[in-house]
CSV table of C-alpha atoms in Angstrom, one decimal:
chain,number,residue,atom,x,y,z
A,94,MET,CA,0.0,0.0,0.0
A,95,GLN,CA,1.5,3.3,-1.0
A,96,PRO,CA,1.8,6.1,1.6
A,97,THR,CA,-0.7,9.0,1.3
A,98,PRO,CA,1.0,12.1,-0.3
A,99,ASN,CA,1.9,14.7,2.2
A,100,HIS,CA,1.0,18.0,0.6
A,101,HIS,CA,2.0,19.9,3.7
A,102,SER,CA,5.5,18.4,3.5
A,103,ASP,CA,5.7,19.1,-0.3
A,104,TRP,CA,4.8,22.7,0.3
A,105,LYS,CA,7.3,23.1,3.1
A,106,LYS,CA,10.1,21.6,0.9
A,107,SER,CA,9.4,24.1,-1.9
A,108,PHE,CA,8.2,26.9,0.4
A,109,PHE,CA,10.8,29.6,-0.6
A,110,PRO,CA,10.7,29.2,-4.4
A,111,ALA,CA,6.9,28.7,-4.3
A,112,ARG,CA,6.4,31.8,-2.2
A,113,ALA,CA,8.6,33.8,-4.6
A,114,LEU,CA,6.7,32.5,-7.6
A,115,ARG,CA,3.4,33.3,-6.0
A,116,LEU,CA,4.3,37.0,-6.3
A,117,PHE,CA,3.9,36.5,-10.1
A,118,GLY,CA,1.0,34.1,-10.2
A,119,ASP,CA,-1.0,31.2,-8.8
A,120,VAL,CA,1.5,28.5,-8.0
A,121,ARG,CA,0.3,25.6,-5.9
A,122,PRO,CA,2.0,22.9,-3.8
A,123,GLY,CA,4.3,20.7,-5.8
A,124,GLU,CA,4.4,22.9,-8.9
A,125,SER,CA,7.3,25.2,-8.2
A,126,THR,CA,10.2,23.0,-9.2
A,127,GLN,CA,8.8,22.1,-12.6
A,128,VAL,CA,7.7,25.7,-13.2
A,129,LEU,CA,11.2,27.0,-12.4
A,130,LEU,CA,12.8,24.4,-14.7
A,131,MET,CA,10.5,25.4,-17.6
A,132,LEU,CA,11.1,29.1,-16.9
A,133,ALA,CA,14.9,28.5,-16.9
A,134,ASN,CA,14.7,26.6,-20.2
A,135,LEU,CA,12.7,29.3,-22.0
A,136,PHE,CA,15.2,31.8,-20.5
A,137,LEU,CA,18.2,30.0,-22.1
A,138,LEU,CA,16.4,29.8,-25.4
A,139,MET,CA,15.8,33.6,-25.5
A,140,VAL,CA,19.3,34.5,-24.3
A,141,GLY,CA,20.7,32.5,-27.2
A,142,TYR,CA,18.2,33.8,-29.7
A,143,TYR,CA,18.7,37.5,-28.9
A,144,ILE,CA,22.5,37.2,-29.3
A,145,LEU,CA,21.9,35.7,-32.7
A,146,LYS,CA,19.2,38.3,-33.5
A,147,SER,CA,21.6,41.2,-32.7
A,148,VAL,CA,24.2,39.5,-34.9
A,149,ARG,CA,21.6,39.5,-37.7
A,150,GLU,CA,20.9,43.2,-37.4
A,151,ALA,CA,24.6,44.0,-37.7
A,152,ILE,CA,25.2,41.9,-40.8
A,153,VAL,CA,21.9,42.5,-42.6
A,154,GLY,CA,20.7,46.0,-42.4
A,155,GLY,CA,18.7,46.9,-45.5
A,156,ALA,CA,15.1,47.6,-44.7
A,157,GLU,CA,13.8,46.5,-48.1
A,158,LEU,CA,16.1,43.5,-48.1
A,159,LYS,CA,14.7,42.3,-44.8
A,160,SER,CA,11.2,42.6,-46.1
A,161,TYR,CA,11.9,40.7,-49.3
A,162,ALA,CA,13.8,38.0,-47.5
A,163,SER,CA,10.6,37.0,-45.8
A,164,SER,CA,9.4,35.4,-49.0
A,165,ALA,CA,12.4,33.0,-48.8
A,166,GLN,CA,11.5,32.2,-45.2
A,167,ALA,CA,7.9,31.3,-46.2
A,168,ILE,CA,9.2,29.1,-49.0
A,169,CYS,CA,11.4,27.3,-46.4
A,170,MET,CA,8.5,26.9,-44.1
A,171,MET,CA,6.5,25.1,-46.9
A,172,GLY,CA,9.2,22.4,-46.7
A,173,PHE,CA,9.9,22.6,-43.0
A,174,VAL,CA,6.4,22.0,-41.7
A,175,PRO,CA,5.8,18.7,-43.6
A,176,LEU,CA,9.3,17.5,-42.7
A,177,TYR,CA,8.7,18.3,-39.0
A,178,SER,CA,5.3,16.5,-39.1
A,179,TRP,CA,6.9,13.5,-40.8
A,180,ILE,CA,9.6,13.2,-38.1
A,181,ALA,CA,7.0,13.8,-35.3
A,182,SER,CA,5.0,10.9,-36.7
A,183,ARG,CA,8.0,8.5,-36.5
A,184,THR,CA,9.6,9.4,-33.2
A,185,HIS,CA,8.7,10.1,-29.6
A,186,ARG,CA,8.5,13.5,-28.0
A,187,MET,CA,12.0,13.9,-26.6
A,188,LYS,CA,13.8,12.5,-29.6
A,189,LEU,CA,11.9,15.1,-31.7
A,190,VAL,CA,13.2,17.9,-29.5
A,191,MET,CA,16.8,16.6,-29.6
A,192,LEU,CA,16.8,16.2,-33.4
A,193,PHE,CA,15.3,19.6,-33.9
A,194,LEU,CA,17.7,21.5,-31.6
A,195,SER,CA,20.8,19.5,-32.7
A,196,PHE,CA,20.1,20.4,-36.3
A,197,PHE,CA,19.9,24.2,-35.6
A,198,ILE,CA,23.0,24.1,-33.3
A,199,LEU,CA,25.0,22.5,-36.1
A,200,ASN,CA,23.8,25.1,-38.5
A,201,ILE,CA,25.2,27.9,-36.4
A,202,GLU,CA,28.7,26.5,-36.5
A,203,LEU,CA,28.3,26.0,-40.3
A,204,PHE,CA,27.6,29.7,-40.6
A,205,VAL,CA,30.8,30.5,-38.8
A,206,LEU,CA,32.7,28.2,-41.1
A,207,GLY,CA,30.9,29.8,-44.1
A,208,ASP,CA,32.2,33.2,-43.0
A,209,TYR,CA,35.8,31.9,-42.9
A,210,THR,CA,35.4,30.4,-46.4
A,211,GLY,CA,33.8,33.5,-47.9
A,212,ILE,CA,30.4,32.0,-49.0
A,213,PRO,CA,28.5,34.7,-50.9
A,214,TYR,CA,25.2,36.0,-49.6
A,215,LEU,CA,25.9,34.4,-46.2
A,216,GLY,CA,24.2,37.3,-44.4
A,217,PHE,CA,21.0,36.9,-46.4
A,218,ILE,CA,21.1,33.1,-45.8
A,219,PHE,CA,21.5,33.6,-42.1
A,220,PHE,CA,18.6,36.1,-42.0
A,221,VAL,CA,16.3,33.5,-43.6
A,222,TRP,CA,17.6,30.7,-41.3
A,223,LEU,CA,17.1,32.8,-38.2
A,224,GLY,CA,13.6,33.6,-39.4
A,225,VAL,CA,12.8,29.9,-39.4
A,226,PHE,CA,14.5,29.3,-36.0
A,227,ASN,CA,13.0,32.2,-34.2
A,228,VAL,CA,9.4,30.9,-34.7
A,229,ALA,CA,10.1,27.2,-34.8
A,230,ALA,CA,12.0,26.9,-31.5
A,231,PRO,CA,9.6,28.9,-29.3
A,232,ALA,CA,6.7,27.0,-31.0
A,233,GLN,CA,8.2,23.7,-30.1
A,234,PHE,CA,8.8,24.9,-26.5
A,235,TRP,CA,5.1,25.9,-26.1
A,236,SER,CA,4.0,22.7,-27.8
A,237,TYR,CA,5.9,20.8,-25.2
A,238,ALA,CA,4.4,22.9,-22.4
A,239,ASN,CA,0.9,22.4,-23.8
A,240,ASP,CA,1.7,18.6,-23.8
A,241,ILE,CA,2.7,18.3,-20.2
A,242,TYR,CA,0.1,20.7,-18.6
A,243,THR,CA,-3.7,20.5,-18.7
A,244,LYS,CA,-5.7,23.5,-19.7
A,245,PRO,CA,-6.7,24.8,-16.3
A,246,ILE,CA,-3.2,24.4,-14.9
A,247,GLY,CA,-1.6,25.8,-18.0
A,248,GLU,CA,-3.7,28.9,-17.8
A,249,ARG,CA,-2.4,29.5,-14.3
A,250,LEU,CA,1.3,28.6,-14.9
A,251,PHE,CA,2.0,29.8,-18.5
A,252,PRO,CA,2.2,33.5,-17.5
A,253,ILE,CA,4.8,32.6,-14.9
A,254,ILE,CA,6.8,30.3,-17.3
A,255,ALA,CA,6.7,33.0,-19.9
A,256,ILE,CA,8.8,35.2,-17.5
A,257,GLY,CA,11.7,33.2,-18.7
A,258,ALA,CA,11.3,34.7,-22.2
A,259,VAL,CA,11.1,38.3,-21.1
A,260,ALA,CA,14.0,37.8,-18.6
A,261,GLY,CA,16.3,36.0,-21.1
A,262,SER,CA,15.6,38.4,-24.0
A,263,PRO,CA,17.1,41.6,-22.3
A,264,LEU,CA,20.1,39.6,-21.1
A,265,GLY,CA,20.8,38.3,-24.6
A,266,SER,CA,20.5,41.9,-25.9
A,267,LEU,CA,22.8,43.2,-23.2
A,268,VAL,CA,25.4,40.6,-23.8
A,269,ALA,CA,25.4,41.4,-27.5
A,270,LYS,CA,25.6,45.1,-26.8
A,271,VAL,CA,28.6,44.6,-24.6
A,272,LEU,CA,30.3,42.4,-27.1
A,273,PHE,CA,29.7,44.9,-30.0
A,274,GLU,CA,31.1,47.7,-27.9
A,275,LYS,CA,34.2,45.6,-27.3
A,276,GLY,CA,34.6,45.1,-31.0
A,277,ILE,CA,33.8,41.4,-31.2
A,278,GLU,CA,33.1,40.3,-34.8
A,279,PRO,CA,29.5,39.3,-35.3
A,280,TYR,CA,30.2,35.8,-36.6
A,281,ASN,CA,32.4,35.1,-33.6
A,282,MET,CA,29.5,35.9,-31.4
A,283,MET,CA,27.6,32.9,-32.9
A,284,HIS,CA,29.7,30.4,-30.9
A,285,LEU,CA,28.2,31.8,-27.7
A,286,GLY,CA,24.7,31.5,-29.1
A,287,ALA,CA,25.3,27.8,-30.0
A,288,GLY,CA,26.8,27.1,-26.5
A,289,ILE,CA,23.7,28.5,-24.8
A,290,LEU,CA,21.4,26.4,-27.0
A,291,ILE,CA,23.3,23.3,-26.0
A,292,LEU,CA,22.5,24.1,-22.4
A,293,HIS,CA,18.9,24.7,-23.4
A,294,LEU,CA,18.8,21.2,-24.9
A,295,GLY,CA,20.3,19.7,-21.8
A,296,LEU,CA,17.6,21.3,-19.6
A,297,TYR,CA,14.9,19.8,-21.8
A,298,ILE,CA,16.4,16.4,-21.0
A,299,VAL,CA,16.3,17.1,-17.3
A,300,ILE,CA,12.6,18.3,-17.5
A,301,ASP,CA,11.6,15.3,-19.5
A,302,ILE,CA,13.2,12.8,-17.1
A,303,ARG,CA,11.4,14.5,-14.2
A,304,THR,CA,8.1,14.6,-16.1
A,305,ARG,CA,8.2,10.9,-16.8
A,306,SER,CA,9.5,9.7,-13.4
A,307,GLU,CA,7.6,11.9,-10.9
A,308,LYS,CA,3.9,12.5,-10.2
A,309,THR,CA,3.6,16.2,-10.5
A,310,ASN,CA,0.7,18.7,-11.1
A,311,HIS,CA,0.8,18.4,-14.8
A,312,ALA,CA,-0.7,16.2,-17.4
A,313,PRO,CA,0.4,12.5,-17.6
A,314,ALA,CA,3.5,12.0,-19.7
A,315,LYS,CA,2.6,11.1,-23.3
A,316,THR,CA,5.8,10.5,-25.1
A,317,GLU,CA,4.6,8.3,-28.0
A,318,SER,CA,5.0,9.5,-31.6
A,319,LEU,CA,2.2,11.6,-33.2
A,320,SER,CA,0.3,9.7,-35.8
A,321,GLY,CA,-2.1,11.3,-38.3
A,322,ALA,CA,-2.0,14.0,-40.9
A,323,ASN,CA,0.7,16.7,-41.3
A,324,GLY,CA,0.6,20.1,-39.7
A,325,PHE,CA,-1.1,21.9,-42.6
A,326,SER,CA,-3.9,19.4,-42.9
A,327,LEU,CA,-4.5,19.4,-39.1
A,328,LEU,CA,-4.5,23.2,-39.0
A,329,LEU,CA,-6.8,23.9,-41.9
A,330,ARG,CA,-9.5,21.3,-41.2
A,331,ASN,CA,-10.3,22.8,-37.8
A,332,PRO,CA,-12.2,26.1,-37.8
A,333,TYR,CA,-10.7,27.1,-34.5
A,334,THR,CA,-7.1,26.5,-35.5
A,335,ARG,CA,-7.7,28.2,-38.9
A,336,MET,CA,-8.8,31.4,-37.1
A,337,ILE,CA,-5.6,31.2,-34.9
A,338,ALA,CA,-3.5,31.0,-38.1
A,339,LEU,CA,-5.3,34.0,-39.5
A,340,LEU,CA,-4.8,36.0,-36.3
A,341,LEU,CA,-1.1,35.2,-36.4
A,342,LEU,CA,-0.8,36.2,-40.1
A,343,ILE,CA,-2.4,39.6,-39.5
A,344,LEU,CA,-0.4,40.2,-36.3
A,345,ASN,CA,2.9,39.5,-38.1
A,346,LEU,CA,1.9,41.5,-41.1
A,347,VAL,CA,1.4,44.6,-38.9
A,348,ASN,CA,4.5,44.0,-36.8
A,349,THR,CA,6.8,43.3,-39.7
A,350,THR,CA,5.6,46.4,-41.5
A,351,GLY,CA,6.3,48.3,-38.3
A,352,GLU,CA,9.9,46.8,-38.2
A,353,TYR,CA,10.4,48.2,-41.8
A,354,ILE,CA,9.3,51.6,-40.5
A,355,LEU,CA,11.8,51.5,-37.6
A,356,THR,CA,14.7,50.0,-39.7
A,357,LYS,CA,14.1,52.6,-42.5
A,358,SER,CA,14.3,55.4,-39.9
A,359,VAL,CA,17.5,54.0,-38.3
A,360,ASN,CA,19.2,53.5,-41.7
A,361,GLU,CA,18.5,57.1,-42.7
A,362,LEU,CA,19.9,58.4,-39.4
A,363,ALA,CA,23.0,56.1,-39.7
A,364,GLN,CA,23.7,57.3,-43.3
A,365,HIS,CA,23.3,60.9,-42.2
A,366,GLN,CA,25.7,60.4,-39.3
A,367,ALA,CA,28.3,58.7,-41.6
A,368,THR,CA,28.1,61.6,-44.0
A,369,LEU,CA,28.7,64.1,-41.2
A,370,GLN,CA,31.8,62.0,-40.3
A,371,GLY,CA,33.1,62.6,-43.8
A,372,LEU,CA,33.0,58.9,-44.8
A,373,LEU,CA,32.7,58.1,-48.5
A,374,PRO,CA,29.6,56.0,-49.4
A,375,ASN,CA,30.4,52.3,-50.1
A,376,SER,CA,33.9,52.6,-48.6
A,377,SER,CA,34.9,50.0,-46.0
A,378,GLU,CA,34.9,52.6,-43.3
A,379,TYR,CA,31.4,53.7,-44.3
A,380,ILE,CA,30.0,50.2,-44.2
A,381,ASN,CA,31.7,49.4,-40.9
A,382,PHE,CA,30.3,52.6,-39.4
A,383,ILE,CA,26.8,51.8,-40.6
A,384,GLU,CA,26.9,48.2,-39.3
A,385,ASN,CA,28.2,49.3,-35.9
A,386,PHE,CA,25.6,52.0,-35.7
A,387,ARG,CA,22.8,49.5,-36.4
A,388,GLY,CA,24.3,46.9,-34.1
A,389,ARG,CA,24.5,49.4,-31.2
A,390,PHE,CA,21.0,50.8,-31.9
A,391,PHE,CA,19.2,47.5,-32.2
A,392,SER,CA,20.9,45.8,-29.3
A,393,GLY,CA,20.0,48.8,-27.1
A,394,PHE,CA,16.5,48.8,-28.5
A,395,TYR,CA,16.0,45.1,-27.8
A,396,LEU,CA,17.3,45.6,-24.3
A,397,VAL,CA,14.8,48.3,-23.5
A,398,VAL,CA,11.9,46.4,-25.2
A,399,ASN,CA,12.6,43.2,-23.2
A,400,LEU,CA,13.0,45.1,-19.9
A,401,VAL,CA,9.6,46.6,-20.4
A,402,ALA,CA,8.3,43.2,-21.5
A,403,PHE,CA,9.7,41.7,-18.3
A,404,VAL,CA,7.8,44.2,-16.1
A,405,PHE,CA,4.6,43.5,-18.1
A,406,GLN,CA,5.0,39.7,-17.8
A,407,ALA,CA,6.0,39.6,-14.2
A,408,LEU,CA,3.4,42.1,-12.8
A,409,ILE,CA,0.5,42.3,-15.3
A,410,VAL,CA,-0.1,39.2,-17.4
A,411,SER,CA,-1.0,36.6,-14.7
A,412,ARG,CA,-3.3,39.1,-13.0
A,413,MET,CA,-5.0,39.9,-16.3
A,414,MET,CA,-5.5,36.2,-16.9
A,415,LYS,CA,-6.8,35.6,-13.3
A,416,TYR,CA,-9.1,38.6,-12.9
A,417,ILE,CA,-10.2,39.6,-16.5
A,418,GLY,CA,-9.4,36.5,-18.5
A,419,LEU,CA,-8.1,35.6,-22.0
A,420,LYS,CA,-10.2,38.3,-23.7
A,421,ALA,CA,-8.1,41.1,-22.2
A,422,VAL,CA,-4.9,39.4,-23.1
A,423,LEU,CA,-5.8,38.9,-26.7
A,424,PHE,CA,-7.2,42.4,-27.3
A,425,MET,CA,-4.4,44.4,-25.5
A,426,LEU,CA,-1.8,44.1,-28.4
A,427,PRO,CA,-4.0,45.3,-31.3
A,428,LEU,CA,-5.2,48.2,-29.1
A,429,VAL,CA,-1.6,49.2,-28.2
A,430,ALA,CA,-0.6,48.9,-31.9
A,431,PHE,CA,-3.5,51.1,-33.0
A,432,GLY,CA,-2.2,53.8,-30.7
A,433,ALA,CA,1.5,53.3,-31.7
A,434,TYR,CA,0.9,53.6,-35.5
A,435,GLY,CA,-1.5,56.5,-34.9
A,436,ILE,CA,1.5,58.4,-33.3
A,437,ILE,CA,3.7,57.5,-36.3
A,438,ALA,CA,1.1,58.4,-38.8
A,439,MET,CA,1.1,61.9,-37.3
A,440,GLY,CA,4.7,62.4,-38.4
A,441,ALA,CA,6.7,61.2,-35.4
A,442,GLY,CA,10.5,61.3,-35.6
A,443,LEU,CA,12.9,58.4,-34.7
A,444,ALA,CA,12.6,59.0,-31.0
A,445,LEU,CA,8.8,58.6,-31.0
A,446,ILE,CA,8.9,55.7,-33.5
A,447,ARG,CA,11.4,54.0,-31.2
A,448,PHE,CA,9.1,54.6,-28.2
A,449,SER,CA,6.0,53.4,-30.0
A,450,LYS,CA,7.7,50.2,-31.3
A,451,THR,CA,9.1,49.6,-27.8
A,452,ILE,CA,5.6,49.5,-26.2
A,453,GLU,CA,4.2,47.5,-29.1
A,454,ASN,CA,6.9,44.9,-29.1
A,455,ALA,CA,7.0,44.7,-25.3
A,456,THR,CA,3.3,43.9,-25.3
A,457,ASP,CA,3.7,41.3,-28.1
A,458,TYR,CA,6.6,39.6,-26.3
A,459,SER,CA,4.8,39.4,-23.0
A,460,VAL,CA,1.0,39.7,-23.0
A,461,MET,CA,0.4,38.4,-26.5
A,462,ASN,CA,2.9,35.6,-26.4
A,463,THR,CA,1.2,34.2,-23.3
A,464,GLY,CA,-2.2,34.5,-25.0
A,465,LYS,CA,-1.0,32.7,-28.1
A,466,ALA,CA,0.3,29.8,-25.9
A,467,VAL,CA,-3.0,29.6,-24.0
A,468,LEU,CA,-5.0,29.4,-27.2
A,469,TRP,CA,-3.6,25.9,-27.9
A,470,LEU,CA,-4.4,24.4,-24.5
A,471,PRO,CA,-7.8,22.9,-25.5
A,472,THR,CA,-6.5,21.3,-28.7
A,473,ASN,CA,-5.3,17.6,-29.1
A,474,ARG,CA,-1.7,16.5,-29.1
A,475,GLN,CA,-1.4,16.3,-32.9
A,476,GLU,CA,-2.6,19.9,-33.1
A,477,LYS,CA,-0.4,21.0,-30.3
A,478,TYR,CA,2.8,19.9,-32.1
A,479,LYS,CA,2.0,19.7,-35.8
A,480,ALA,CA,-0.7,22.3,-36.3
A,481,LYS,CA,0.9,24.7,-33.9
A,482,GLN,CA,4.2,24.4,-35.7
A,483,ALA,CA,2.5,25.1,-39.0
A,484,ALA,CA,0.7,28.2,-37.6
A,485,ASP,CA,3.7,29.6,-35.8
A,486,THR,CA,6.1,29.1,-38.7
A,487,PHE,CA,4.5,29.2,-42.1
A,488,PHE,CA,1.6,31.5,-41.3
A,489,VAL,CA,3.7,33.9,-39.2
A,490,ARG,CA,6.3,34.0,-42.0
A,491,PHE,CA,3.5,34.4,-44.7
A,492,GLY,CA,2.6,37.5,-42.8
A,493,ASP,CA,6.2,38.6,-43.5
A,494,VAL,CA,5.7,37.8,-47.2
A,495,LEU,CA,2.6,40.0,-47.3
A,496,SER,CA,4.6,42.7,-45.6
A,497,GLY,CA,7.4,42.4,-48.1
A,498,ALA,CA,4.8,42.7,-50.9
A,499,LEU,CA,3.3,45.7,-49.2
A,500,VAL,CA,6.8,47.4,-48.9
A,501,PHE,CA,7.6,46.6,-52.5
A,502,LEU,CA,4.3,48.2,-53.8
A,503,GLY,CA,4.6,51.1,-51.4
A,504,THR,CA,8.2,52.0,-52.2
A,505,GLU,CA,8.7,50.9,-55.8
A,506,ILE,CA,5.2,51.6,-57.3
A,507,PHE,CA,3.6,54.3,-55.1
A,508,SER,CA,6.6,55.9,-53.5
A,509,LEU,CA,5.0,55.9,-50.1
A,510,GLY,CA,6.7,57.4,-47.0
A,511,ILE,CA,6.8,56.1,-43.5
A,512,ARG,CA,3.6,57.9,-42.5
A,513,TRP,CA,1.6,56.1,-45.2
A,514,PHE,CA,2.8,52.7,-44.1
A,515,ALA,CA,1.6,53.6,-40.6
A,516,VAL,CA,-1.8,54.5,-42.0
A,517,ILE,CA,-2.0,51.1,-43.8
A,518,ASN,CA,-1.2,49.4,-40.5
A,519,ILE,CA,-4.0,51.2,-38.8
A,520,VAL,CA,-6.5,49.8,-41.4
A,521,LEU,CA,-5.0,46.3,-40.9
A,522,ILE,CA,-5.4,46.6,-37.1
A,523,CYS,CA,-9.1,47.2,-37.5
A,524,ILE,CA,-9.3,43.8,-39.3
A,525,TRP,CA,-7.2,42.3,-36.6
A,526,LEU,CA,-9.6,43.3,-33.9
A,527,GLY,CA,-12.5,41.6,-35.7
A,528,VAL,CA,-10.4,38.4,-36.1
A,529,THR,CA,-9.5,38.5,-32.4
A,530,LEU,CA,-13.1,38.7,-31.4
A,531,LYS,CA,-13.9,35.6,-33.6
A,532,VAL,CA,-10.9,33.7,-32.1
A,533,TYR,CA,-12.0,34.4,-28.6
A,534,LYS,CA,-15.6,33.3,-29.2
A,535,ASN,CA,-14.3,30.0,-30.8
A,536,HIS,CA,-12.0,29.5,-27.9
A,537,LYS,CA,-14.9,29.6,-25.5
A,538,LEU,CA,-16.8,27.1,-27.6
A,539,VAL,CA,-13.8,24.7,-27.9
A,540,SER,CA,-12.9,25.0,-24.2
A,541,SER,CA,-16.5,24.1,-23.0
A,542,GLY,CA,-15.8,20.5,-24.1
A,543,CYS,CA,-12.4,20.2,-22.3
A,544,ALA,CA,-11.7,17.5,-19.7
A,545,ASP,CA,-11.4,18.3,-16.0
A,546,PRO,CA,-7.9,19.2,-14.7
A,547,VAL,CA,-5.6,16.4,-13.5
A,548,THR,CA,-5.8,16.0,-9.7
A,549,PRO,CA,-2.5,16.7,-8.0
A,550,ALA,CA,-0.8,13.6,-6.8
């Protein structure tokens, strides 16, 4: 006969971490260790990613080039999603994670080797690659989280786990900023990103062993392979997941167009400063100045964005979920974005554009990221892994493609300035609000048929 679990003893053993976590959300007895491990793993992922993202901004600076590269990312996603689904159908959960991350870690070292050997268009290739990684890796993390937590428990704990993202992001930006100021070459910084991702993979293994070997307050371990259709088929045959995909597409279309506005403004200022320094256009000194200016600006920009996102995530998101609900979480970003692009449309300079994008991105990285994760809790395992990967990769990047087409038409055909792109975003946000309302209503319908939460052991 097994002894009766002693919840008082469990609470006492984890009292200090649990009490600290309760400042940020509703953590219950026996949950704190797993939550801290998940938080730390997401933290490592975002530290590594933001180092690589700062490298990207230094080596690929053209605003138009970034927009056009999104088409290449979407094409890659058309092959990536079926391949990911095929592998997921033939392997168990942890092996899928290990194969996925090992592939991307190897790629990073190949980019460093490519720089030494002088491969042409390497910066463009890296931009496309990072565009795949930066949606696929977080998507897999949240698929895993959706798999090990039930819906009611996930709604309580996801806002706390997501603190790892908004804590890791500013640290990665700060590390990159310091390394840029010390004159470290961008490609040499990639080694550090790869090393952090190795630690991230190791922590996955620790979490998975604990999930399978201990009775904790999360869903029963389901490590078998995922049979059934591929991600696109699963996504498109379900009206609820289709609406999620449309929501992500419009969200990213607006955000990427906003990134074009910011990058265009930064490039114009960098070129002006280089001219004041007396540097000749296209000279090596001019190019180095522009790259360093962009690297310092965007590493500093990401640092501030993620510090603000950390405050939002730590102090606001869990309370919004608890006292107002998912509706407030889903609607906050489009309303913030509406205000941000309204300011830009009135003719704001770089300082106000930076401020507007800071608030928009901080809300996206904290409030909206939590909302996007929660939306998948009532779905089945195949949809959590395969359909979510399709939505978070292809449809997000297809939003980039549409933004690239918009930039092309706006700059090459109609010669639109920054203010007109802001006006277009305002129109898109109105559509976004309507889609958000539809997603929320569908979520309520789907959630009404969910199973009861797992009883803590």
